[in-house]
PDB file of C-alpha atoms in Angstrom:
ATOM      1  CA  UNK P1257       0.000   0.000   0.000  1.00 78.00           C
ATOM      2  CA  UNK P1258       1.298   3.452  -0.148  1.00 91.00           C
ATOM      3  CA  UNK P1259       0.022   6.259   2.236  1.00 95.00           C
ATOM      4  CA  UNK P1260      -1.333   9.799   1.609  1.00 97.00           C
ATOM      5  CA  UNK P1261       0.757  11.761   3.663  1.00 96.00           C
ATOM      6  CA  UNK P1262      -1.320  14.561   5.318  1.00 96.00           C
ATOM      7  CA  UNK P1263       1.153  17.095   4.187  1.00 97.00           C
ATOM      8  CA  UNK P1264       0.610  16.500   0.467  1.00 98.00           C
ATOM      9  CA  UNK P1265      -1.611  18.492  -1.047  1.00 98.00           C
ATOM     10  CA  UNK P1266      -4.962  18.037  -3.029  1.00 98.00           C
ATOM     11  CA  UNK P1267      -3.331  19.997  -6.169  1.00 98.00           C
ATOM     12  CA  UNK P1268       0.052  17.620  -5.963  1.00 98.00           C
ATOM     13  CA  UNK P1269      -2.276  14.086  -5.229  1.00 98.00           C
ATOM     14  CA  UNK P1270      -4.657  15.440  -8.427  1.00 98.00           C
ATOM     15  CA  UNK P1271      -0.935  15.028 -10.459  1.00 97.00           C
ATOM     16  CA  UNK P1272       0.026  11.571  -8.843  1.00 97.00           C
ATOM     17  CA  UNK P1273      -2.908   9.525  -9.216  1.00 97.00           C
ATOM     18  CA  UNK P1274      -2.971   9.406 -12.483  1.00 97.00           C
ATOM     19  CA  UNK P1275       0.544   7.924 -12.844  1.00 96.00           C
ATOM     20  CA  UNK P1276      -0.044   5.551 -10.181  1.00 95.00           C
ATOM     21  CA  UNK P1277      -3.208   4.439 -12.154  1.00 97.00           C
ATOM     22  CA  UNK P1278      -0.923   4.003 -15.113  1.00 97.00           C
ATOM     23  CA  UNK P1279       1.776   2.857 -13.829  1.00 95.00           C
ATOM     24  CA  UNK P1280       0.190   0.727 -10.657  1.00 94.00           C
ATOM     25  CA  UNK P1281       1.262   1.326  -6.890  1.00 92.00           C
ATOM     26  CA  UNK P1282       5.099   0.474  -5.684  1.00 85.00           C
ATOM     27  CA  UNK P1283       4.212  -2.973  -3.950  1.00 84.00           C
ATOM     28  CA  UNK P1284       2.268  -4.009  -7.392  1.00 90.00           C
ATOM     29  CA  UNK P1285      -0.876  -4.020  -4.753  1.00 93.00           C
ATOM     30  CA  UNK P1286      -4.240  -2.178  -4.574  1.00 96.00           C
ATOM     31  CA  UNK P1287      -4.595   0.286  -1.791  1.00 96.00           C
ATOM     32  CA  UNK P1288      -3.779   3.580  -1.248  1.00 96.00           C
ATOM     33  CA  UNK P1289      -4.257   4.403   2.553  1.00 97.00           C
ATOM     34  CA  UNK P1290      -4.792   8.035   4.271  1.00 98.00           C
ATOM     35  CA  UNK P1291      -6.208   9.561   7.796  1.00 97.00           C
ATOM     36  CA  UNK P1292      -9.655   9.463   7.792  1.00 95.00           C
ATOM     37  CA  UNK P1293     -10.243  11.553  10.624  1.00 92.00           C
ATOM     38  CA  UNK P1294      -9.088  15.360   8.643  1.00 96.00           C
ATOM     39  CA  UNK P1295     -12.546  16.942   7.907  1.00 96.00           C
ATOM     40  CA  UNK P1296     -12.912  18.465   4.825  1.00 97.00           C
ATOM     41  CA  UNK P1297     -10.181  17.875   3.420  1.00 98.00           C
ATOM     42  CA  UNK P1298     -10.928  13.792   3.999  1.00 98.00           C
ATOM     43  CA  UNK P1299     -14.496  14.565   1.870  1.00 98.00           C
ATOM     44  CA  UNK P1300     -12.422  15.964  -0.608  1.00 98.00           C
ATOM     45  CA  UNK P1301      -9.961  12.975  -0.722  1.00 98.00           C
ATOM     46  CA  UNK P1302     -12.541  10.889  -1.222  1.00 98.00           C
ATOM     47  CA  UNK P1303     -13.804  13.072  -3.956  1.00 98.00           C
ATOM     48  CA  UNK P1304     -10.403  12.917  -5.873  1.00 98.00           C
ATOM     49  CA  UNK P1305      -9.840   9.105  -5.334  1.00 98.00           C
ATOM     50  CA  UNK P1306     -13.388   8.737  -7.158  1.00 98.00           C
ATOM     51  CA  UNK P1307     -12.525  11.156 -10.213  1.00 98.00           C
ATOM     52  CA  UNK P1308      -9.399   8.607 -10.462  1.00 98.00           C
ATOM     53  CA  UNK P1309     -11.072   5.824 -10.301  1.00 98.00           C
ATOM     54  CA  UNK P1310     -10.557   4.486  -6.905  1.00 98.00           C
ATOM     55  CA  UNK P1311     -13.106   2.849  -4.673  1.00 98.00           C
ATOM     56  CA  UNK P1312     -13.034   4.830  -1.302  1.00 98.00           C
ATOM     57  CA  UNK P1313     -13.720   2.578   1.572  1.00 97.00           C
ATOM     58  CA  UNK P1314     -12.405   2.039   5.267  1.00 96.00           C
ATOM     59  CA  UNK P1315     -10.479   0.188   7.365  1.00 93.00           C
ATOM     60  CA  UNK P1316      -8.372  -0.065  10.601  1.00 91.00           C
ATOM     61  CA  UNK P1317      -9.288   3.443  11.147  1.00 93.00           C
ATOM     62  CA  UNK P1318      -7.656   4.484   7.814  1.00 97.00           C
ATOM     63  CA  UNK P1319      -9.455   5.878   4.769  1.00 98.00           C
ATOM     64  CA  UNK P1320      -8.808   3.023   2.046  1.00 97.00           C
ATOM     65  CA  UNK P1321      -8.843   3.969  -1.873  1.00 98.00           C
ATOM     66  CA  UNK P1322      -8.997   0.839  -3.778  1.00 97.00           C
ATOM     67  CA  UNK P1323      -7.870   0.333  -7.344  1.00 97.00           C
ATOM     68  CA  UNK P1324      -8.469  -3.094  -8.616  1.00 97.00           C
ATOM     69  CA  UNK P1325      -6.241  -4.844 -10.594  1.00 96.00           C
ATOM     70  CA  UNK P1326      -9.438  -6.402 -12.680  1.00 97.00           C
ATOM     71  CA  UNK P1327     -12.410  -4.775 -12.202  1.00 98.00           C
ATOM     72  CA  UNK P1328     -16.135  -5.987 -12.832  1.00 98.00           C
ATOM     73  CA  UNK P1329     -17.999  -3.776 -14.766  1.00 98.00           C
ATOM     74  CA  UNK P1330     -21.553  -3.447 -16.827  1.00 98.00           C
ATOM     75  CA  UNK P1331     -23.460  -1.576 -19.270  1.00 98.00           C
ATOM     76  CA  UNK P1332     -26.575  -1.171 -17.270  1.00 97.00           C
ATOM     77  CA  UNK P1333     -28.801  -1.793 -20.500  1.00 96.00           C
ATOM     78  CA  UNK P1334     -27.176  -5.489 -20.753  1.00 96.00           C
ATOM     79  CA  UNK P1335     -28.188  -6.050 -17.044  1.00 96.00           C
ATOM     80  CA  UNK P1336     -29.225 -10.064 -17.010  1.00 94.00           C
ATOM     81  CA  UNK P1337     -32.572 -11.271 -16.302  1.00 90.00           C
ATOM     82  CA  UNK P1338     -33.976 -14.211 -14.828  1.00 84.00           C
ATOM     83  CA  UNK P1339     -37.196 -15.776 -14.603  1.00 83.00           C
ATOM     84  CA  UNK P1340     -37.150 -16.056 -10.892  1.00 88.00           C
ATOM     85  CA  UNK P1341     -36.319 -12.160 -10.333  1.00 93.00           C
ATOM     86  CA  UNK P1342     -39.063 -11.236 -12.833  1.00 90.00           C
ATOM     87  CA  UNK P1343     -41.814 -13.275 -10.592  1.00 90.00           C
ATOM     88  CA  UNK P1344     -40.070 -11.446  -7.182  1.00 91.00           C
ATOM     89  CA  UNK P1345     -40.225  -8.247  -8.211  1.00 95.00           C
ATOM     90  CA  UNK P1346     -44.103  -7.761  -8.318  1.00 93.00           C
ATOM     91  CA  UNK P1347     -43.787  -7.264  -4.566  1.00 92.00           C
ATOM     92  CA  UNK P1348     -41.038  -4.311  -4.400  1.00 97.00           C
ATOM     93  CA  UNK P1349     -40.716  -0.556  -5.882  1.00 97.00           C
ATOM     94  CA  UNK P1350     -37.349   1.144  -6.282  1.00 98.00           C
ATOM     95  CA  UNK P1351     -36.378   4.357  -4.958  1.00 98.00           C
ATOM     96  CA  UNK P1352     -33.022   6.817  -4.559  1.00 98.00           C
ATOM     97  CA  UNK P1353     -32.130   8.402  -1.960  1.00 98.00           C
ATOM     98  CA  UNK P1354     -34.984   8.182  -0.052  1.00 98.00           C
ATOM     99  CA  UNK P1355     -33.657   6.592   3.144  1.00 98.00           C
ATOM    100  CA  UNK P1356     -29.630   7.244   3.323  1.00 98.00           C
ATOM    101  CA  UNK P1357     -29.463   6.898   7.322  1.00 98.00           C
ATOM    102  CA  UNK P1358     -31.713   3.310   7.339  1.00 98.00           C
ATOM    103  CA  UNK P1359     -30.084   2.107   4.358  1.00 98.00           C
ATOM    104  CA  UNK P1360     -26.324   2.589   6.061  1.00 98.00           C
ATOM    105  CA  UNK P1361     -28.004   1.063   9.359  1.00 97.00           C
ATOM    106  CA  UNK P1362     -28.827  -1.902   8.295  1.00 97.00           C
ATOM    107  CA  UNK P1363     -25.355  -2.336   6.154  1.00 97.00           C
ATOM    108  CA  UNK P1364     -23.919  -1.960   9.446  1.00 96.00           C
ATOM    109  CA  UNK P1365     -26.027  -3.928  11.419  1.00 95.00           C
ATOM    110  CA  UNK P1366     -26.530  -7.496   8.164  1.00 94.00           C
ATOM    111  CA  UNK P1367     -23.072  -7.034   6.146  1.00 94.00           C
ATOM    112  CA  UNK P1368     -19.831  -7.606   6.979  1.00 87.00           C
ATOM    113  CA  UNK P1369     -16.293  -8.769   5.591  1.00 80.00           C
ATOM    114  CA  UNK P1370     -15.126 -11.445   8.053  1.00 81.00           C
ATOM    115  CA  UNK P1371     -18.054 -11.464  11.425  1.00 84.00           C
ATOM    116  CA  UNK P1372     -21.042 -10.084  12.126  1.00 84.00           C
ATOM    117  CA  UNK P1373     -19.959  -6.042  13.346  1.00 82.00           C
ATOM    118  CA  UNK P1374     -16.971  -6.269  11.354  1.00 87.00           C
ATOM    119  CA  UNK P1375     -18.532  -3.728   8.543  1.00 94.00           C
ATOM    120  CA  UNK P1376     -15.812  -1.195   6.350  1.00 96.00           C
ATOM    121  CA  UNK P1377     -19.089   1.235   6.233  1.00 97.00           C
ATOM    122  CA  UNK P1378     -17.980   2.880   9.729  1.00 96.00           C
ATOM    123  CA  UNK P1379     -19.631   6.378  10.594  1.00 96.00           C
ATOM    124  CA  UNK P1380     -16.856   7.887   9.861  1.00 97.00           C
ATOM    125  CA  UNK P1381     -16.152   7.107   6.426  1.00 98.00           C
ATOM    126  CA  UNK P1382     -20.031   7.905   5.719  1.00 98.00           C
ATOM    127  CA  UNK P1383     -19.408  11.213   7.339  1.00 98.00           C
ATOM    128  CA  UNK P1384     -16.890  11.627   4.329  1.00 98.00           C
ATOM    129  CA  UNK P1385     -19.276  10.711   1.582  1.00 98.00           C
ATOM    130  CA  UNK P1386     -21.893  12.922   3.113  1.00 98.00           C
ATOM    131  CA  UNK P1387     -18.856  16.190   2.767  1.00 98.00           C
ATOM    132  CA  UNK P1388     -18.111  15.522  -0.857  1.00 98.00           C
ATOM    133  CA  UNK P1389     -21.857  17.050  -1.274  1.00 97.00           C
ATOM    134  CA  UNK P1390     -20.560  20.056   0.712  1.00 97.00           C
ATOM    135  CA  UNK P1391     -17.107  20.801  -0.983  1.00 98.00           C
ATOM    136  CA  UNK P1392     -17.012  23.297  -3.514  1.00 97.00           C
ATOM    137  CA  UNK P1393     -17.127  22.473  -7.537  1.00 96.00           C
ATOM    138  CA  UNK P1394     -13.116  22.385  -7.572  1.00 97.00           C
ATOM    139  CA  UNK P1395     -13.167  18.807  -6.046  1.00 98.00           C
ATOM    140  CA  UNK P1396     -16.316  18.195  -5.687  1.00 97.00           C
ATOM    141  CA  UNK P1397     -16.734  17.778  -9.871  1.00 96.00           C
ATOM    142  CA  UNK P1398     -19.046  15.378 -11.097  1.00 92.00           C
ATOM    143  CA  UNK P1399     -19.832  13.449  -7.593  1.00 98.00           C
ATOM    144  CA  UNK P1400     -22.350  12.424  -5.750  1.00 98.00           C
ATOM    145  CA  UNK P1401     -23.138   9.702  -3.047  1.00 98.00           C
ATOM    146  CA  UNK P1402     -26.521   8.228  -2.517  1.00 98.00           C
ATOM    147  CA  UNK P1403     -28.405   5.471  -1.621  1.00 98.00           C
ATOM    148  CA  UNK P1404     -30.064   3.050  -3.511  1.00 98.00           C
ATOM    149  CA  UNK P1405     -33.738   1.441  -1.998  1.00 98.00           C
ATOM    150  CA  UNK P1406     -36.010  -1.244  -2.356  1.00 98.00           C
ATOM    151  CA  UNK P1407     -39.453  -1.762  -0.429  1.00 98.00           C
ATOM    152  CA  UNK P1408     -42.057  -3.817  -0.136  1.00 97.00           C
ATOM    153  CA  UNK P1409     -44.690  -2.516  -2.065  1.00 92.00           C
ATOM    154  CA  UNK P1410     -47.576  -3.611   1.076  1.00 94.00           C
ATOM    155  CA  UNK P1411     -45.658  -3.604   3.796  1.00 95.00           C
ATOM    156  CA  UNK P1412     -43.526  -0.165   3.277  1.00 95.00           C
ATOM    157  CA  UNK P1413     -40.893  -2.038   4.738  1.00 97.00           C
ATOM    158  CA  UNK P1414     -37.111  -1.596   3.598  1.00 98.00           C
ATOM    159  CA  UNK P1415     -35.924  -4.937   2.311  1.00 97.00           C
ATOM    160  CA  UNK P1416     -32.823  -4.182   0.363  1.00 98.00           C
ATOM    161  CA  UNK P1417     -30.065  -1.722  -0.652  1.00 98.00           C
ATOM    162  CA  UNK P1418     -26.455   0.228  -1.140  1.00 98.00           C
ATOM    163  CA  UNK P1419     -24.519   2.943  -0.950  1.00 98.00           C
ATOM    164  CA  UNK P1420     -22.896   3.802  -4.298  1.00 98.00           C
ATOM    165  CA  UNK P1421     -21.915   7.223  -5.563  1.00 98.00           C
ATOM    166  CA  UNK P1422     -22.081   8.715  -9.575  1.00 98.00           C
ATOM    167  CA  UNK P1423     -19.184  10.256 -10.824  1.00 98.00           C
ATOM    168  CA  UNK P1424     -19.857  11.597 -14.030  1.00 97.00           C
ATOM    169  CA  UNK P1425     -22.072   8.870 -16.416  1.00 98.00           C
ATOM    170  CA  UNK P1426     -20.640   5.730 -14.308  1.00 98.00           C
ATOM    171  CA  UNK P1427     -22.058   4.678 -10.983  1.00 98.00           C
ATOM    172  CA  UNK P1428     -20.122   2.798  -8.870  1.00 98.00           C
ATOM    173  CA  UNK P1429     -22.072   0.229  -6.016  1.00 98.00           C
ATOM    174  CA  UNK P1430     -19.772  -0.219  -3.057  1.00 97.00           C
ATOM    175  CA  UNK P1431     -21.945  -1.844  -0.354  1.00 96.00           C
ATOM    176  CA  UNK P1432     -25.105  -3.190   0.149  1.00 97.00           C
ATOM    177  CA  UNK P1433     -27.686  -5.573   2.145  1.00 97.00           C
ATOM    178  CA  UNK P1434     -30.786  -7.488   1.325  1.00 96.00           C
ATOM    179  CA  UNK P1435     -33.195  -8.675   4.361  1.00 94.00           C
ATOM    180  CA  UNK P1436     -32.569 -12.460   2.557  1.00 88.00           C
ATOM    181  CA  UNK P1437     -34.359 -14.632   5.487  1.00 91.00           C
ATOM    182  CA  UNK P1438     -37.200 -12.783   5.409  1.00 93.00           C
ATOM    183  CA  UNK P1439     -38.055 -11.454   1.583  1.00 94.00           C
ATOM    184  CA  UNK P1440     -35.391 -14.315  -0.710  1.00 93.00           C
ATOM    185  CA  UNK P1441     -33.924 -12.817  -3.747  1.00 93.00           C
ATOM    186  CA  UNK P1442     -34.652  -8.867  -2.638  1.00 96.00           C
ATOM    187  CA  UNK P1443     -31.040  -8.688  -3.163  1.00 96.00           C
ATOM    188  CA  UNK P1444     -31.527  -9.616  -6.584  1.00 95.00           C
ATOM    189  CA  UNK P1445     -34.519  -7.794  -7.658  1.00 97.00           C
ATOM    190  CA  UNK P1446     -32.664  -4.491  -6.072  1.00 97.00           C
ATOM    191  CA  UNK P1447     -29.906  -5.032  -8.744  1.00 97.00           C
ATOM    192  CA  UNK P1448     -31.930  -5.604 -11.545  1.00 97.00           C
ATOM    193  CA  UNK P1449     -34.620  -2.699 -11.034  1.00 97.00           C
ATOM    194  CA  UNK P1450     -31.568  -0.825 -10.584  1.00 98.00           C
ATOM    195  CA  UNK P1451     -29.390  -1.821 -13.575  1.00 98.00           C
ATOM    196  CA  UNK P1452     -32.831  -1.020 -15.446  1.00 97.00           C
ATOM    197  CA  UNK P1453     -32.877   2.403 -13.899  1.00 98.00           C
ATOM    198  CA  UNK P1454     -29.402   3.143 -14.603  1.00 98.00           C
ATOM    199  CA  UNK P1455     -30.013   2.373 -18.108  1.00 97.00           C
ATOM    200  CA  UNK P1456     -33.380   4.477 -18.568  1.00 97.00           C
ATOM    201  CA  UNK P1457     -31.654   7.436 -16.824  1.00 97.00           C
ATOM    202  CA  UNK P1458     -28.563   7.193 -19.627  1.00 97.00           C
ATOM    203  CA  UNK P1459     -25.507   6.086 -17.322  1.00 98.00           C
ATOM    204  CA  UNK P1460     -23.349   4.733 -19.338  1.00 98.00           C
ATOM    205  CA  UNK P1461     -21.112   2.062 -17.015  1.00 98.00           C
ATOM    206  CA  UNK P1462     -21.826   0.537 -13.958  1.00 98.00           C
ATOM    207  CA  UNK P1463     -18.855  -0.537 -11.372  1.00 98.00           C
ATOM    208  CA  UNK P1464     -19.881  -3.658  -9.713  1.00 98.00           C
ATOM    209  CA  UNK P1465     -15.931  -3.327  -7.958  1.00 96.00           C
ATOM    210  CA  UNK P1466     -14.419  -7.074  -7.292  1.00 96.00           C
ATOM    211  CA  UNK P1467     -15.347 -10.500  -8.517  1.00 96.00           C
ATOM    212  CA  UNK P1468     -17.971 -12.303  -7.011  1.00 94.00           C
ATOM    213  CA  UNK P1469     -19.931 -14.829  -8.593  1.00 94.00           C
ATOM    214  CA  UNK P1470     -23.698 -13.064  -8.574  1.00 93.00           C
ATOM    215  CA  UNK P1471     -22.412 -10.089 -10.706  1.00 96.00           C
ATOM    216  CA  UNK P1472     -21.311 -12.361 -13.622  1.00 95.00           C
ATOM    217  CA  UNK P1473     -24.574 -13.819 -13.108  1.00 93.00           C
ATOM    218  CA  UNK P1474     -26.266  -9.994 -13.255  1.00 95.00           C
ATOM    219  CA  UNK P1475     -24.205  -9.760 -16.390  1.00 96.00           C
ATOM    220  CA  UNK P1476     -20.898  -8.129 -14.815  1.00 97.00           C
ATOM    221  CA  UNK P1477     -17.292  -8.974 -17.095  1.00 97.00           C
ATOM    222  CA  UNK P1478     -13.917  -8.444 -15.896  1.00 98.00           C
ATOM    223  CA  UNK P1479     -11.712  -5.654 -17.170  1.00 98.00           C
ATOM    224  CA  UNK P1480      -7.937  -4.563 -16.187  1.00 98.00           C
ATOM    225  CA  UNK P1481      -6.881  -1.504 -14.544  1.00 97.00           C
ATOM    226  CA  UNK P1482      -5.901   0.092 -17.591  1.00 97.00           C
ATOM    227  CA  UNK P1483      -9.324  -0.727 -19.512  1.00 98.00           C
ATOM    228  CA  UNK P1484     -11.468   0.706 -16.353  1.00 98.00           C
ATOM    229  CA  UNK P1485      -8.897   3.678 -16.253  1.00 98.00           C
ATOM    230  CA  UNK P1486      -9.817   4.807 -19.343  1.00 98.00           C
ATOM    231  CA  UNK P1487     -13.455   4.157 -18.773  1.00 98.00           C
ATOM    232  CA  UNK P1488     -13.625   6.445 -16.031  1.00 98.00           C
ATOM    233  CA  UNK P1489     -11.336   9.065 -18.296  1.00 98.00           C
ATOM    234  CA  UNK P1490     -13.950   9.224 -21.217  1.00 98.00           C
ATOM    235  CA  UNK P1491     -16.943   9.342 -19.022  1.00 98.00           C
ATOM    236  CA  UNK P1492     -16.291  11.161 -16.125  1.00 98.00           C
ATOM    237  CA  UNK P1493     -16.924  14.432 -17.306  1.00 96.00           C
ATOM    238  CA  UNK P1494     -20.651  13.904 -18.796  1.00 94.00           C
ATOM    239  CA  UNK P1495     -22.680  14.247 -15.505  1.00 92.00           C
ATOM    240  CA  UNK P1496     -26.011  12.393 -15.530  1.00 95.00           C
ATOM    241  CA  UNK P1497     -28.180  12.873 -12.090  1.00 95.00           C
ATOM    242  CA  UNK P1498     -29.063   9.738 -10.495  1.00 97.00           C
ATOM    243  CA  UNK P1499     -33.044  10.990  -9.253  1.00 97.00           C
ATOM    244  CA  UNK P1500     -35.570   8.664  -7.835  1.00 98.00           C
ATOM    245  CA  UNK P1501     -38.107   7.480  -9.936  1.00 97.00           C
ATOM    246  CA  UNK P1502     -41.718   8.739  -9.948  1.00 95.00           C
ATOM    247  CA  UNK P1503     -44.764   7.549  -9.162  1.00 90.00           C
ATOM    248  CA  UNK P1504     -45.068   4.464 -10.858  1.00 93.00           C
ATOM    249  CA  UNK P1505     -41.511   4.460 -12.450  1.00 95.00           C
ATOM    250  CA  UNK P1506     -40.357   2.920  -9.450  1.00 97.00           C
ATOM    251  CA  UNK P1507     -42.629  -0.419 -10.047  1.00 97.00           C
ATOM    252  CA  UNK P1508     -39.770  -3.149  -9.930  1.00 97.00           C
ATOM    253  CA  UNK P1509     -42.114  -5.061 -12.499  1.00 96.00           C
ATOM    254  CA  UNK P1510     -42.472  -1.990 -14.753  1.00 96.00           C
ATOM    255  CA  UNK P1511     -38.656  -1.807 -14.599  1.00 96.00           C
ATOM    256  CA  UNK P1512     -37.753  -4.939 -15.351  1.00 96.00           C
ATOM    257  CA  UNK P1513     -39.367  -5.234 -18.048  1.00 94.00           C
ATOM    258  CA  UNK P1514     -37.093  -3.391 -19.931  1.00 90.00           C
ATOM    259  CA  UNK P1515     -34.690  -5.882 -19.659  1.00 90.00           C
ATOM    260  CA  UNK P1516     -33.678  -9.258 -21.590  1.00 73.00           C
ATOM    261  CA  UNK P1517     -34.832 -12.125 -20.101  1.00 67.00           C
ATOM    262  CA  UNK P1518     -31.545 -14.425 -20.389  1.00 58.00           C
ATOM    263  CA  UNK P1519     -32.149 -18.033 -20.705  1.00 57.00           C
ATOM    264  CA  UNK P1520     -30.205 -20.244 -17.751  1.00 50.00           C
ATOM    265  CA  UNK P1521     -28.474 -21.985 -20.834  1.00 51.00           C
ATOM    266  CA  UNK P1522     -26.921 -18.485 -21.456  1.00 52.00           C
ATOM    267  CA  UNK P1523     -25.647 -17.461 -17.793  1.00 47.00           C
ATOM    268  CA  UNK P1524     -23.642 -19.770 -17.106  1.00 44.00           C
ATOM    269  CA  UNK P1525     -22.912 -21.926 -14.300  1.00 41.00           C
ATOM    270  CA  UNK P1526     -24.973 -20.620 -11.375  1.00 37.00           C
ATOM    271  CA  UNK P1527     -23.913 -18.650  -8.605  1.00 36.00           C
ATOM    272  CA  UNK P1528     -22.122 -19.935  -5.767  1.00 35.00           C
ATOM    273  CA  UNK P1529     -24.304 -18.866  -2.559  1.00 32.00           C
ATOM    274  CA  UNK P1530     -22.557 -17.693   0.197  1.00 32.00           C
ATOM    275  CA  UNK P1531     -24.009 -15.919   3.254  1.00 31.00           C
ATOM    276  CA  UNK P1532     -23.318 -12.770   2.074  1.00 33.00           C
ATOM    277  CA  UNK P1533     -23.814 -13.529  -1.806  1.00 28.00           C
ATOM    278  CA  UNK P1534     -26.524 -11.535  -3.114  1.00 26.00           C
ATOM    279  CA  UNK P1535     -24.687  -8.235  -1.465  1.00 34.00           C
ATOM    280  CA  UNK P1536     -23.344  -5.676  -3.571  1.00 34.00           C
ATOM    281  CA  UNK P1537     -20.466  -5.394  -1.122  1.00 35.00           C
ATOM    282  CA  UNK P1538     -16.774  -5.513  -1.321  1.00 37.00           C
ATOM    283  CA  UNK P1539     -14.466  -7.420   0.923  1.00 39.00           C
ATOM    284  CA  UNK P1540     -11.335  -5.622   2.409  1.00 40.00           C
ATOM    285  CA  UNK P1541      -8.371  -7.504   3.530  1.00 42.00           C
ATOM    286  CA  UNK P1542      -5.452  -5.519   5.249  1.00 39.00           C
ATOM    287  CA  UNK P1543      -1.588  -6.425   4.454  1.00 35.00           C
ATOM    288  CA  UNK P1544       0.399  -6.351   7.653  1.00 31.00           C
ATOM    289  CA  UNK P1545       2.953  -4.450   6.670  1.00 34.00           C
ATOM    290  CA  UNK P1546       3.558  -0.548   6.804  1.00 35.00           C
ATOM    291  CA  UNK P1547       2.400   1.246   3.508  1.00 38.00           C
ATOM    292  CA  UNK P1548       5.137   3.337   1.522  1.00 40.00           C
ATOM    293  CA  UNK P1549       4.549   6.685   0.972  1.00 38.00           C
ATOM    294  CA  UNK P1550       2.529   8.531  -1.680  1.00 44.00           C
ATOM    295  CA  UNK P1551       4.893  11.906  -3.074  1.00 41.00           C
TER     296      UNK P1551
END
């Protein structure tokens, strides 16, 4: 890993990342590290690890930006399908936004990396997302962090849903949780409705971050650093608002069915299910030893 210093500035980091997205980080790894505790000025880290295409997350008390050496991407208009999500969505309606503080209470309380409670979404690094809205247009650019719902249509109740953040035509998902004991498949019928979403509002990439089997099965491929670089570098500039939908627009069935039903002989092997394998989360794992530094 290599560290931030606090000393550097924004200016001389906005000239650096881009050659260490080039040209990859000194240990060949995938973390940058900085304090996480520094205000404003941690909002607009976060802000300038986004507009480079980093993933900003937590960890040990640090802020974390990860780059991934492959990344798994999709065009939200070739979001996959199945039969079973089509038949579980006629309970649920999708919203944005609507519910930032319940959405990052239950990630806190149903996801986690290695235990239950051991959850990268701390308050603190959601107190950073929350200041990139804050900063002014020189860092703040084309970014904005918001949360991503699905309900139960009868009940009202909150079944599923992420954080993610836009940054410019590409929204990026970085963690999620589905209520899967109680409503099965939510999970899935959140990412559909909102691949379909994505699509209808004209974003043109969606980061789906590391490898897990249930976004190939959504319709996620793999793509190296440099290919996601220059992903971010074309689209980054053409800002696209992520709103909720309206009235009816948020009908999971309505949205759905603007997308391909894929047959199973098309998808592929099927998922691996894991406890945690319908969340659109990423896993963190810290190397022991002391990061380099970053200038």
């Amino acid at each position: 890993m290599a560290r931030i210093p606090s000393s550097l500035s924004l200016e001389d980091l906005d000239q650096i990342l881009p050659q260490i997205v080039d040209q990859g980080l000194p240990d060949g790894g995938e973390f940058v590290v900085a304090n996480l505790n520094e205000g404003e000025r941690t909002a607009a880290l976060v802000a300038v690890l986004v507009w480079h295409g980093f993933l900003p997350m937590s960890g040990v008390g640090l802020l974390l930006g990860k780059l991934h050496i492959n990344r798994c991407v999709l065009e939200p208009q070739k979001t996959h399908l199945g039969k079973k999500v089509r038949k579980r969505a006629k309970a649920f309606r999708l919203t944005v936004n609507k519910a930032w503080p319940e959405v990052v209470r239950k990630i806190q309380e149903l996801t986690y990396t290695s235990a239950p409670g051991d959850c990268w979404l701390t308050d603190q690094v959601v107190k950073a997302y929350q200041g990139v809205e804050k900063l002014g247009p020189r860092w703040r650019r084309n970014i904005r962090f918001l949360s991503v719902e699905l309900w139960h249509a009868e009940t009202k109740e909150l079944v599923a849903g992420e954080i993610g953040y836009t940054c410019g035509s590409v929204y990026s998902s970085c963690t999620g949780f589905t209520s899967k004991d109680q409503y099965p498949g939510a999970g899935t019928v959140q990412l559909a409705a909102l691949g379909a979403w994505l699509a209808k509002q004209g974003f043109q990439l969606w980061d789906l971050g590391m490898e897990i089997d249930y976004k190939l099965e959504l319709g996620g491929r793999m793509v190296p650093r440099a290919e996601w670089a220059q992903k971010v570098r074309e689209l980054r500039t053409l800002a696209i608002p992520l709103e909720t939908p309206l009235g009816d627009e948020g009908s999971a069935p309505k949205l759905l069915a603007m997308l391909r039903e894929v047959p199973d002989d098309e998808r592929g092997d099927p998922p691996k299910t894991t406890a945690k394998a319908e969340l659109p989360a990423r896993d963190v794992k810290m190397p022991s030893e002391e990061p380099a530094m970053v200038g």
